[in-house]
């Protein structure tokens, strides 16, 4: 049965009972007033004609007649009329007789009415009290009903929804009741069921993706390992001296294999980062040390490109990072900067605290700069700024996409500021950092 | 010096055997699964055992544990593996004398083996 109907039924019952009791109380009260009025009048008449000698024809009788019209019940009116008639007739014997009857009757009426009034008073009090009690109980019952039928199930549902939100699946309502709340619970059940089904599908998909990643990385790397191994053995001369042409061909094959390996590693890295399969091993690392190591690893490339690497003054800073991953970011940015710089230019690394209290690392080059319309595209997969003629510029087009994914995984942002023709500044931020050990203590410790 | 090489990928085992024989001058026997690796190792004909971690029938670590439990004087064991997480590396160095990451450079593998044989102090 629906709550709407039950509430309507209860309200009607409640209102009906209260109305009926109210009507009875009103009726008793009206009756009470009338009886009391008659009693008062009876006393007044008795007071006015306290002696038979008062009853004289003329004015006196005329005044008494004003009472007559309002006397009830009828019998009393008749008797009063008889009395007045006797006064007008002037027969003393009849008058006395009538007067005695009238007085006796009035006394009788007064006694009876006093009893009646007592009874009515009690009844009024009884109805009044009963109305109050029913009112109180009725409201209590209504509140209990609303609480039980509406508020409690709604609370329960909201608790289950919160549980659901926190990945605790206690959502099932075993037997949903057949009212409005029951419909809601049943709907919630179906909804939850669908969400769980979808989640399971997603989990399966996710698992399939992980499996694909691990199979792909194994299946792609294994043959490359053999190819690379064979080539380097051949080139090392253990299987016999090669002639110059063969040596050149082997070198080409080896370089291209290296490039393929780098590409595969980049693609798999990016896929893993995007699938969140690459957990960060975060730790407090000296950022200055990290920069130094990164720069050292790029000295060869810089010399090849005839580019100077320089570090602007850096405060001693520790950052809470995955050292290897941030080094990868820095390497990608720096090697890009080197590759896109003209001969004799310099690449500058700086590190400061920005106004949002984040670690702000910038790599500034003196290259051709990047057109505004390319500035977003270069952070996407397989995208490089258009038509570069530099032979050193051969990358997978994934470096910046990987850098962005890694920086974002650390909770930072990455971006570029560039004016075409004036070079570019690539920057990224790291939110968790602190001032490292001062140089003196570092020296003492080491 | 005789080396037992357990490696399931035939290409890689050819390369490793060639490199170890030509560059390192070792005498190399190749097996291609965990069970044969274990039975060969138990013959005690070898001075060093190179175990790939991922092999059919029995993985490298199980071969190593089994071998050590059945043999009174086990020979030194070096693992070859593409696994590079710290927990894996720790397990390799706890069970054997060391670990060579895959993919390895065939021109350097003999040197790596010699360095591991001379111990961590060297």
Coordinates of C-alpha atoms in Angstrom, one line a residue:
Chain A
X1 CA 0.0 0.0 0.0
X2 CA 1.4 3.4 -0.9
X3 CA 2.6 5.8 1.7
X4 CA 0.5 8.5 0.1
X5 CA -2.7 6.5 0.7
X6 CA -1.8 5.4 4.2
X7 CA -1.0 9.0 5.1
X8 CA -4.3 10.2 3.7
X9 CA -6.2 7.5 5.6
X10 CA -4.5 8.4 8.9
X11 CA -5.1 12.1 8.4
X12 CA -8.8 11.5 7.7
X13 CA -9.2 9.2 10.7
X14 CA -7.4 11.7 12.9
X15 CA -9.3 14.8 11.6
X16 CA -12.7 13.0 11.8
X17 CA -12.2 11.9 15.4
X18 CA -11.1 15.4 16.4
X19 CA -14.0 17.0 14.5
X20 CA -16.6 14.6 16.1
X21 CA -15.2 15.2 19.6
X22 CA -15.1 19.0 18.9
X23 CA -18.8 18.9 17.8
X24 CA -19.8 17.0 20.9
X25 CA -17.9 19.4 23.1
X26 CA -19.5 22.4 21.3
X27 CA -23.0 20.8 21.6
X28 CA -22.6 20.2 25.4
X29 CA -21.3 23.7 25.9
X30 CA -24.3 25.2 24.1
X31 CA -26.6 23.0 26.1
X32 CA -24.8 24.1 29.3
X33 CA -25.1 27.7 28.5
X34 CA -28.9 27.4 27.8
X35 CA -29.5 25.5 31.0
X36 CA -27.6 27.9 33.1
X37 CA -29.5 30.8 31.5
X38 CA -32.8 29.2 32.4
X39 CA -31.5 28.6 35.9
X40 CA -30.4 32.2 36.3
X41 CA -33.8 33.4 35.1
X42 CA -35.6 31.0 37.4
X43 CA -33.6 32.5 40.4
X44 CA -34.4 36.0 39.1
X45 CA -38.1 35.3 39.0
X46 CA -38.0 33.7 42.4
X47 CA -36.2 36.8 43.7
X48 CA -38.7 39.2 42.2
X49 CA -41.8 37.4 43.4
X50 CA -40.5 36.3 46.7
X51 CA -43.9 37.1 48.2
X52 CA -47.5 36.6 46.9
X53 CA -48.3 40.2 47.7
X54 CA -46.1 41.4 45.0
X55 CA -48.3 39.9 42.4
X56 CA -50.7 42.7 41.4
X57 CA -52.3 43.5 38.1
X58 CA -50.9 46.4 36.1
X59 CA -47.3 47.3 35.6
X60 CA -46.0 44.6 37.8
X61 CA -47.6 41.8 35.7
X62 CA -46.6 43.5 32.5
X63 CA -42.9 43.4 33.7
X64 CA -43.1 39.7 34.6
X65 CA -44.5 38.9 31.2
X66 CA -41.1 39.8 29.7
X67 CA -39.8 36.7 31.4
X68 CA -42.5 34.5 30.0
X69 CA -41.4 34.6 26.4
X70 CA -38.0 33.1 27.2
X71 CA -38.9 30.3 29.6
X72 CA -38.2 26.8 28.7
X73 CA -39.4 24.1 28.7
X74 CA -43.0 24.8 27.5
X75 CA -44.6 23.5 30.7
X76 CA -43.0 26.3 32.7
X77 CA -44.2 28.9 30.3
X78 CA -47.8 27.6 30.6
X79 CA -47.6 27.7 34.3
X80 CA -46.2 31.2 34.3
X81 CA -49.1 32.2 31.9
X82 CA -51.6 30.6 34.3
X83 CA -50.1 32.6 37.2
X84 CA -50.3 35.9 35.3
X85 CA -53.8 35.0 34.3
X86 CA -54.7 34.4 37.9
X87 CA -53.2 37.8 38.9
X88 CA -55.3 39.5 36.3
X89 CA -58.5 37.6 37.3
X90 CA -58.0 38.8 40.9
X91 CA -59.3 35.7 42.6
X92 CA -57.1 35.3 45.7
X93 CA -57.8 31.6 46.2
X94 CA -56.9 30.7 42.6
X95 CA -53.9 32.9 42.7
X96 CA -52.5 31.3 45.9
X97 CA -53.1 27.9 44.4
X98 CA -51.3 28.8 41.2
X99 CA -48.6 30.6 43.0
X100 CA -47.9 27.5 45.2
X101 CA -47.8 25.3 42.1
X102 CA -45.5 27.7 40.3
X103 CA -43.2 28.0 43.2
X104 CA -43.0 24.2 43.8
X105 CA -42.4 23.7 40.1
X106 CA -39.7 26.3 39.9
X107 CA -37.9 24.8 42.9
X108 CA -38.2 21.4 41.3
X109 CA -36.8 22.8 38.0
X110 CA -33.9 24.5 39.8
X111 CA -32.9 21.3 41.6
X112 CA -33.1 19.3 38.4
X113 CA -31.2 21.9 36.4
X114 CA -28.4 22.1 39.0
X115 CA -27.9 18.4 38.7
X116 CA -28.1 18.7 34.9
X117 CA -25.4 21.4 34.9
X118 CA -23.2 19.4 37.1
X119 CA -23.5 16.5 34.6
X120 CA -22.8 18.8 31.6
X121 CA -19.8 20.3 33.3
X122 CA -18.3 16.9 33.8
X123 CA -19.1 15.9 30.3
X124 CA -17.5 19.1 28.9
X125 CA -14.4 18.4 30.9
X126 CA -14.4 14.8 29.7
X127 CA -14.7 15.8 26.1
X128 CA -12.1 18.5 26.4
X129 CA -9.6 16.2 28.0
X130 CA -10.3 13.4 25.5
X131 CA -9.8 15.8 22.6
X132 CA -6.4 16.9 24.0
X133 CA -5.3 13.4 24.5
X134 CA -6.4 12.3 21.0
X135 CA -4.7 15.4 19.5
X136 CA -1.4 14.5 21.3
X137 CA -1.6 10.8 20.5
X138 CA -2.6 11.5 16.9
X139 CA 0.3 13.8 16.3
X140 CA 2.7 11.4 18.0
X141 CA 1.3 8.6 15.9
X142 CA 1.6 10.6 12.7
X143 CA 5.2 11.5 13.5
X144 CA 6.0 7.9 14.3
X145 CA 4.4 6.8 11.0
X146 CA 6.2 9.3 8.9
X147 CA 9.5 8.5 10.6
X148 CA 9.0 4.7 10.1
X149 CA 7.7 4.9 6.6
X150 CA 9.7 7.7 5.1
X151 CA 12.5 9.1 7.2
X152 CA 14.1 5.9 8.3
X153 CA 14.1 4.2 4.8
X154 CA 15.4 7.5 3.3
X155 CA 18.2 7.6 5.9
X156 CA 19.0 4.0 5.2
X157 CA 19.1 4.6 1.5
X158 CA 21.4 7.6 1.9
X159 CA 23.7 5.6 4.1
X160 CA 23.9 2.9 1.5
X161 CA 24.5 5.5 -1.2
X162 CA 27.4 6.9 0.8
X163 CA 28.7 3.4 1.3
X164 CA 28.5 2.9 -2.4
X165 CA 30.3 6.1 -3.0
X166 CA 33.1 4.7 -0.8
X167 CA 33.3 1.4 -2.6
X168 CA 31.5 -0.6 0.0
X169 CA 28.8 -2.5 -1.8
X170 CA 26.1 -3.0 0.9
X171 CA 23.6 -1.6 -1.4
X172 CA 21.2 -4.5 -1.8
X173 CA 17.7 -4.2 -0.3
X174 CA 16.7 -7.8 0.0
X175 CA 12.9 -7.3 -0.1
X176 CA 12.0 -3.8 -1.3
X177 CA 8.6 -2.8 0.2
X178 CA 5.8 -2.1 -2.2
X179 CA 5.4 1.6 -1.5
X180 CA 7.1 4.7 -3.0
X181 CA 10.2 4.1 -0.9
X182 CA 10.3 0.5 -2.1
X183 CA 10.2 1.7 -5.7
X184 CA 13.2 4.0 -4.9
X185 CA 15.1 1.1 -3.3
X186 CA 14.4 -1.2 -6.2
X187 CA 15.6 1.5 -8.6
X188 CA 18.7 2.0 -6.6
X189 CA 19.3 -1.8 -6.6
X190 CA 19.1 -1.9 -10.4
X191 CA 21.3 1.2 -10.7
X192 CA 23.9 -0.2 -8.3
X193 CA 23.8 -3.5 -10.2
X194 CA 24.4 -1.7 -13.5
X195 CA 27.3 0.3 -12.0
X196 CA 28.9 -2.9 -10.6
X197 CA 28.5 -4.7 -13.9
X198 CA 30.1 -1.7 -15.7
X199 CA 32.9 -1.7 -13.2
X200 CA 33.5 -5.4 -13.7
X201 CA 33.6 -4.8 -17.4
X202 CA 36.1 -2.0 -16.9
X203 CA 38.2 -4.2 -14.6
X204 CA 38.2 -6.9 -17.3
X205 CA 39.2 -4.3 -19.9
X206 CA 41.9 -2.9 -17.6
X207 CA 43.3 -6.4 -17.0
X208 CA 43.2 -7.1 -20.8
X209 CA 45.1 -3.9 -21.3
X210 CA 47.7 -4.8 -18.6
X211 CA 48.1 -8.2 -20.1
X212 CA 48.5 -6.7 -23.6
X213 CA 51.1 -4.3 -22.3
X214 CA 53.2 -7.0 -20.6
X215 CA 52.9 -9.4 -23.6
X216 CA 53.7 -6.6 -26.1
X217 CA 56.7 -5.4 -24.2
X218 CA 58.0 -9.0 -23.9
X219 CA 57.2 -9.9 -27.5
X220 CA 58.6 -6.7 -28.9
X221 CA 61.8 -6.7 -26.8
X222 CA 62.8 -10.3 -27.1
X223 CA 63.5 -10.3 -30.9
X224 CA 65.1 -6.8 -30.6
X225 CA 67.4 -8.2 -28.0
X226 CA 68.5 -11.0 -30.3
X227 CA 69.0 -8.6 -33.2
X228 CA 70.9 -6.1 -31.2
X229 CA 73.1 -8.8 -29.6
X230 CA 73.9 -10.4 -33.0
X231 CA 74.8 -7.0 -34.5
X232 CA 77.1 -6.0 -31.7
X233 CA 78.8 -9.4 -31.7
X234 CA 79.4 -9.1 -35.4
X235 CA 80.7 -5.6 -35.1
X236 CA 83.0 -6.5 -32.2
X237 CA 84.8 -8.9 -34.7
X238 CA 84.5 -12.1 -32.7
X239 CA 83.1 -13.9 -35.7
X240 CA 85.7 -12.6 -38.1
X241 CA 86.9 -9.3 -39.4
X242 CA 84.3 -7.4 -41.5
X243 CA 85.1 -5.4 -44.6
X244 CA 84.4 -1.6 -44.5
X245 CA 81.1 -1.8 -46.4
X246 CA 79.7 -4.6 -44.2
X247 CA 80.8 -2.6 -41.1
X248 CA 78.9 0.5 -42.3
X249 CA 75.8 -1.6 -43.0
X250 CA 76.0 -3.2 -39.5
X251 CA 76.4 0.3 -38.0
X252 CA 73.3 1.5 -39.7
X253 CA 71.4 -1.6 -38.6
X254 CA 72.6 -1.2 -35.1
X255 CA 71.6 2.5 -34.9
X256 CA 68.2 1.9 -36.3
X257 CA 67.7 -1.0 -33.9
X258 CA 68.6 1.4 -31.0
X259 CA 66.1 3.8 -32.3
X260 CA 63.4 1.1 -32.5
X261 CA 64.2 0.0 -28.9
X262 CA 63.9 3.6 -27.7
X263 CA 60.6 4.0 -29.6
X264 CA 59.2 0.8 -28.1
X265 CA 60.4 1.8 -24.6
X266 CA 58.8 5.2 -25.0
X267 CA 55.5 3.9 -26.3
X268 CA 55.3 1.3 -23.5
X269 CA 56.3 3.8 -20.9
X270 CA 53.6 6.2 -22.0
X271 CA 51.0 3.4 -22.2
X272 CA 51.9 2.3 -18.7
X273 CA 51.8 5.9 -17.3
X274 CA 48.4 6.4 -19.0
X275 CA 47.1 3.1 -17.6
X276 CA 48.5 4.1 -14.2
X277 CA 50.6 0.9 -14.2
X278 CA 53.7 2.8 -13.5
X279 CA 53.7 3.5 -9.7
X280 CA 55.9 6.4 -8.6
X281 CA 58.6 5.5 -6.0
X282 CA 58.6 8.9 -4.3
X283 CA 61.3 9.9 -1.9
X284 CA 63.1 13.1 -0.7
X285 CA 65.8 13.7 -3.3
X286 CA 68.3 16.5 -3.6
X287 CA 67.2 18.3 -6.7
X288 CA 70.6 19.9 -7.3
X289 CA 72.2 16.4 -7.3
X290 CA 69.6 15.2 -9.7
X291 CA 70.2 18.1 -12.1
X292 CA 73.9 17.6 -11.9
X293 CA 73.6 13.9 -12.8
X294 CA 71.2 14.6 -15.6
X295 CA 73.5 17.3 -17.1
X296 CA 76.5 14.9 -16.9
X297 CA 74.6 12.3 -18.8
X298 CA 73.9 14.8 -21.6
X299 CA 77.4 16.2 -22.0
X300 CA 78.1 13.9 -25.0
X301 CA 75.0 15.0 -26.8
X302 CA 75.8 18.7 -26.1
X303 CA 79.3 18.4 -27.4
X304 CA 78.1 16.7 -30.5
X305 CA 75.7 19.6 -31.1
X306 CA 78.3 22.1 -30.0
X307 CA 75.9 23.6 -27.4
X308 CA 76.8 24.9 -24.0
X309 CA 75.0 23.6 -20.9
X310 CA 74.7 26.0 -18.0
X311 CA 72.9 26.0 -14.6
X312 CA 71.7 29.2 -13.1
X313 CA 72.2 29.6 -9.4
X314 CA 70.1 27.0 -7.6
X315 CA 69.1 27.1 -3.9
X316 CA 69.7 23.8 -2.1
X317 CA 66.3 22.1 -2.5
X318 CA 65.0 18.6 -1.8
X319 CA 61.9 17.5 -3.7
X320 CA 59.5 14.6 -2.9
X321 CA 59.8 12.8 -6.3
X322 CA 60.5 9.6 -8.1
X323 CA 64.1 10.5 -9.0
X324 CA 64.3 8.3 -12.1
X325 CA 61.1 9.7 -13.5
X326 CA 61.9 13.4 -12.9
X327 CA 65.3 12.8 -14.4
X328 CA 63.6 11.4 -17.4
X329 CA 61.5 14.6 -17.6
X330 CA 64.6 16.8 -17.3
X331 CA 66.5 14.7 -19.8
X332 CA 63.6 14.9 -22.3
X333 CA 63.4 18.7 -22.0
X334 CA 67.2 19.2 -22.1
X335 CA 67.8 16.9 -25.0
X336 CA 65.1 18.7 -26.9
X337 CA 66.6 22.0 -26.1
X338 CA 70.1 20.7 -27.2
X339 CA 68.7 19.2 -30.4
X340 CA 66.8 22.4 -31.4
X341 CA 69.6 24.8 -30.6
X342 CA 72.0 26.2 -33.3
X343 CA 75.7 25.6 -32.9
X344 CA 77.4 27.8 -30.3
X345 CA 74.2 28.5 -28.4
X346 CA 73.6 27.7 -24.8
X347 CA 70.9 25.9 -22.9
X348 CA 70.1 27.2 -19.4
X349 CA 68.6 25.3 -16.5
X350 CA 67.1 27.2 -13.6
X351 CA 65.1 26.3 -10.5
X352 CA 63.2 28.7 -8.3
X353 CA 60.1 28.9 -6.1
X354 CA 57.2 30.5 -7.9
X355 CA 54.4 32.6 -6.4
X356 CA 52.2 29.6 -5.9
X357 CA 54.9 28.1 -3.6
X358 CA 55.8 25.4 -6.1
X359 CA 59.2 24.3 -7.3
X360 CA 59.5 25.9 -10.8
X361 CA 62.1 24.3 -13.1
X362 CA 62.8 26.0 -16.5
X363 CA 64.9 24.9 -19.4
X364 CA 65.7 27.9 -21.7
X365 CA 67.1 27.5 -25.2
X366 CA 68.2 29.9 -28.0
X367 CA 66.5 27.9 -30.7
X368 CA 64.0 29.0 -33.3
X369 CA 61.2 29.2 -30.9
X370 CA 57.8 27.6 -31.3
X371 CA 54.8 29.2 -33.0
X372 CA 51.9 29.8 -30.7
X373 CA 49.7 27.4 -32.7
X374 CA 52.2 24.6 -32.2
X375 CA 52.6 25.1 -28.5
X376 CA 49.8 22.8 -27.4
X377 CA 50.4 20.2 -30.1
X378 CA 54.0 19.5 -29.1
X379 CA 52.8 17.9 -25.9
X380 CA 50.7 15.4 -27.7
X381 CA 51.8 12.0 -28.9
X382 CA 53.9 11.7 -32.1
X383 CA 53.9 15.5 -32.7
X384 CA 56.8 17.7 -33.4
X385 CA 56.8 21.3 -34.5
X386 CA 56.6 21.4 -38.3
X387 CA 59.4 21.0 -40.8
X388 CA 62.6 20.9 -38.9
X389 CA 65.7 20.5 -41.0
X390 CA 68.2 19.8 -38.2
X391 CA 69.6 16.3 -38.8
X392 CA 70.0 15.8 -35.0
X393 CA 66.3 16.2 -34.7
X394 CA 65.2 12.7 -34.8
X395 CA 63.0 11.7 -31.9
X396 CA 60.1 9.5 -31.4
X397 CA 57.8 12.5 -30.9
X398 CA 56.9 11.0 -27.5
X399 CA 59.4 12.8 -25.2
X400 CA 57.1 15.7 -24.3
X401 CA 54.0 13.5 -24.0
X402 CA 55.9 11.3 -21.5
X403 CA 57.3 14.3 -19.7
X404 CA 53.8 15.8 -19.4
X405 CA 52.3 12.5 -18.1
X406 CA 55.1 12.1 -15.5
X407 CA 54.9 15.7 -14.3
X408 CA 51.1 15.4 -14.0
X409 CA 51.5 12.2 -12.1
X410 CA 53.7 14.2 -9.7
X411 CA 50.9 16.7 -9.3
X412 CA 52.7 19.5 -11.3
X413 CA 52.1 21.2 -14.6
X414 CA 54.3 21.5 -17.7
X415 CA 54.3 24.1 -20.3
X416 CA 56.2 26.3 -22.7
X417 CA 56.7 30.0 -23.2
X418 CA 58.1 30.9 -26.6
X419 CA 58.4 33.7 -29.1
X420 CA 59.4 32.5 -32.6
X421 CA 62.9 33.5 -33.4
X422 CA 63.9 34.2 -29.7
X423 CA 64.1 30.7 -28.3
X424 CA 61.8 28.8 -26.0
X425 CA 61.5 28.2 -22.2
X426 CA 60.1 24.8 -21.2
X427 CA 59.0 24.7 -17.6
X428 CA 57.4 22.3 -15.1
X429 CA 56.4 22.5 -11.5
X430 CA 56.7 20.1 -8.6
X431 CA 54.4 20.8 -5.6
X432 CA 56.3 19.0 -2.9
X433 CA 59.6 20.4 -1.9
X434 CA 61.6 21.8 1.0
X435 CA 64.9 23.6 1.5
X436 CA 67.7 21.0 1.6
X437 CA 70.7 20.8 3.9
X438 CA 72.8 24.0 3.8
X439 CA 76.1 23.5 2.0
X440 CA 78.2 23.6 5.2
X441 CA 76.3 20.7 6.8
X442 CA 76.5 18.8 3.5
X443 CA 80.2 19.2 3.4
X444 CA 80.5 18.1 7.0
X445 CA 78.4 15.1 6.4
X446 CA 80.4 14.0 3.4
Chain B
X1 CA 85.9 -22.7 -16.8
X2 CA 82.6 -24.5 -17.5
X3 CA 79.4 -22.6 -17.5
X4 CA 75.8 -24.0 -17.5
X5 CA 73.5 -21.5 -19.3
X6 CA 69.8 -22.0 -18.9
X7 CA 67.9 -19.8 -21.3
X8 CA 64.6 -20.6 -23.1
X9 CA 65.0 -18.2 -26.1
X10 CA 67.1 -20.1 -28.7
X11 CA 68.4 -16.9 -30.3
X12 CA 69.5 -15.3 -27.1
X13 CA 71.2 -18.6 -26.0
X14 CA 73.1 -18.7 -29.3
X15 CA 74.3 -15.2 -28.9
X16 CA 75.2 -15.6 -25.2
X17 CA 77.0 -18.9 -25.9
X18 CA 78.9 -17.4 -28.8
X19 CA 79.9 -14.3 -26.8
X20 CA 80.9 -16.3 -23.7
X21 CA 83.0 -18.7 -25.8
X22 CA 84.6 -16.2 -28.1
X23 CA 85.1 -13.3 -25.7
X24 CA 85.2 -14.9 -22.3
X25 CA 86.8 -18.2 -23.4
X26 CA 84.4 -20.2 -21.3
X27 CA 83.1 -23.7 -22.0
X28 CA 79.3 -23.3 -22.3
X29 CA 76.5 -25.8 -22.2
X30 CA 73.0 -24.6 -23.0
X31 CA 69.7 -26.0 -21.6
X32 CA 66.4 -24.6 -22.5
X33 CA 64.1 -25.2 -19.5
X34 CA 64.2 -25.2 -15.7
X35 CA 64.0 -29.0 -15.2
X36 CA 66.9 -29.8 -17.4
X37 CA 68.8 -26.9 -15.8
X38 CA 68.3 -28.5 -12.4
X39 CA 69.3 -32.0 -13.5
X40 CA 72.4 -30.7 -15.4
X41 CA 73.4 -28.5 -12.4
X42 CA 73.2 -31.5 -10.1
X43 CA 75.8 -33.3 -12.1
X44 CA 78.3 -30.8 -10.7
X45 CA 80.2 -30.6 -13.9
X46 CA 80.0 -26.9 -14.0
X47 CA 81.9 -24.1 -12.3
X48 CA 79.1 -21.5 -12.7
X49 CA 75.4 -21.5 -13.4
X50 CA 73.7 -18.8 -15.4
X51 CA 69.9 -18.9 -14.9
X52 CA 67.3 -17.1 -16.8
X53 CA 64.4 -16.1 -14.5
X54 CA 61.5 -16.7 -16.9
X55 CA 61.8 -20.3 -18.2
X56 CA 59.2 -23.0 -19.0
X57 CA 58.6 -25.8 -16.4
X58 CA 60.5 -24.2 -13.6
X59 CA 61.5 -20.6 -13.1
X60 CA 65.1 -19.6 -12.3
X61 CA 64.5 -18.9 -8.6
X62 CA 62.9 -22.3 -8.0
X63 CA 65.7 -24.0 -9.8
X64 CA 68.1 -22.2 -7.6
X65 CA 66.3 -23.1 -4.4
X66 CA 65.9 -26.7 -5.4
X67 CA 69.5 -27.0 -6.4
X68 CA 70.8 -25.5 -3.2
X69 CA 68.6 -27.8 -1.1
X70 CA 69.8 -30.9 -3.0
X71 CA 73.5 -30.1 -3.2
X72 CA 76.0 -29.9 -0.4
X73 CA 78.4 -27.6 -2.1
X74 CA 76.4 -25.5 -4.6
X75 CA 78.3 -23.7 -7.3
X76 CA 77.9 -19.9 -7.8
X77 CA 74.7 -18.8 -9.5
X78 CA 74.0 -15.7 -11.6
X79 CA 70.6 -14.7 -12.7
X80 CA 69.6 -13.2 -16.0
X81 CA 66.4 -11.2 -15.9
X82 CA 64.4 -8.4 -17.4
X83 CA 62.8 -7.8 -14.1
X84 CA 64.3 -4.7 -12.6
X85 CA 62.3 -3.9 -9.5
X86 CA 64.2 -3.5 -6.3
X87 CA 62.4 -6.4 -4.6
X88 CA 63.3 -8.7 -7.5
X89 CA 66.9 -7.6 -7.5
X90 CA 67.2 -8.2 -3.8
X91 CA 65.8 -11.7 -4.2
X92 CA 68.3 -12.4 -6.9
X93 CA 71.3 -11.3 -4.9
X94 CA 70.0 -13.2 -1.8
X95 CA 69.8 -16.5 -3.8
X96 CA 72.7 -16.2 -6.1
X97 CA 75.9 -14.2 -6.3
X98 CA 74.3 -11.6 -8.5
X99 CA 72.2 -10.6 -11.4
X100 CA 72.7 -9.4 -15.0
X101 CA 69.9 -7.3 -16.4
X102 CA 68.3 -8.2 -19.7
X103 CA 68.7 -7.1 -22.5
X104 CA 72.5 -7.7 -21.9
X105 CA 75.2 -6.4 -24.1
X106 CA 76.9 -9.6 -25.5
X107 CA 80.3 -7.8 -25.8
X108 CA 80.3 -7.0 -22.1
X109 CA 78.6 -10.0 -20.5
X110 CA 81.9 -11.9 -19.9
X111 CA 83.3 -9.0 -18.1
X112 CA 80.2 -8.7 -15.9
X113 CA 80.5 -12.3 -15.0
X114 CA 84.1 -12.0 -14.0
X115 CA 83.3 -9.0 -11.9
X116 CA 80.5 -10.8 -10.1
X117 CA 82.7 -13.9 -9.5
X118 CA 85.4 -11.7 -7.9
X119 CA 82.8 -10.7 -5.3
X120 CA 81.1 -7.5 -4.2
X121 CA 84.4 -6.1 -2.8
X122 CA 86.0 -5.9 -6.2

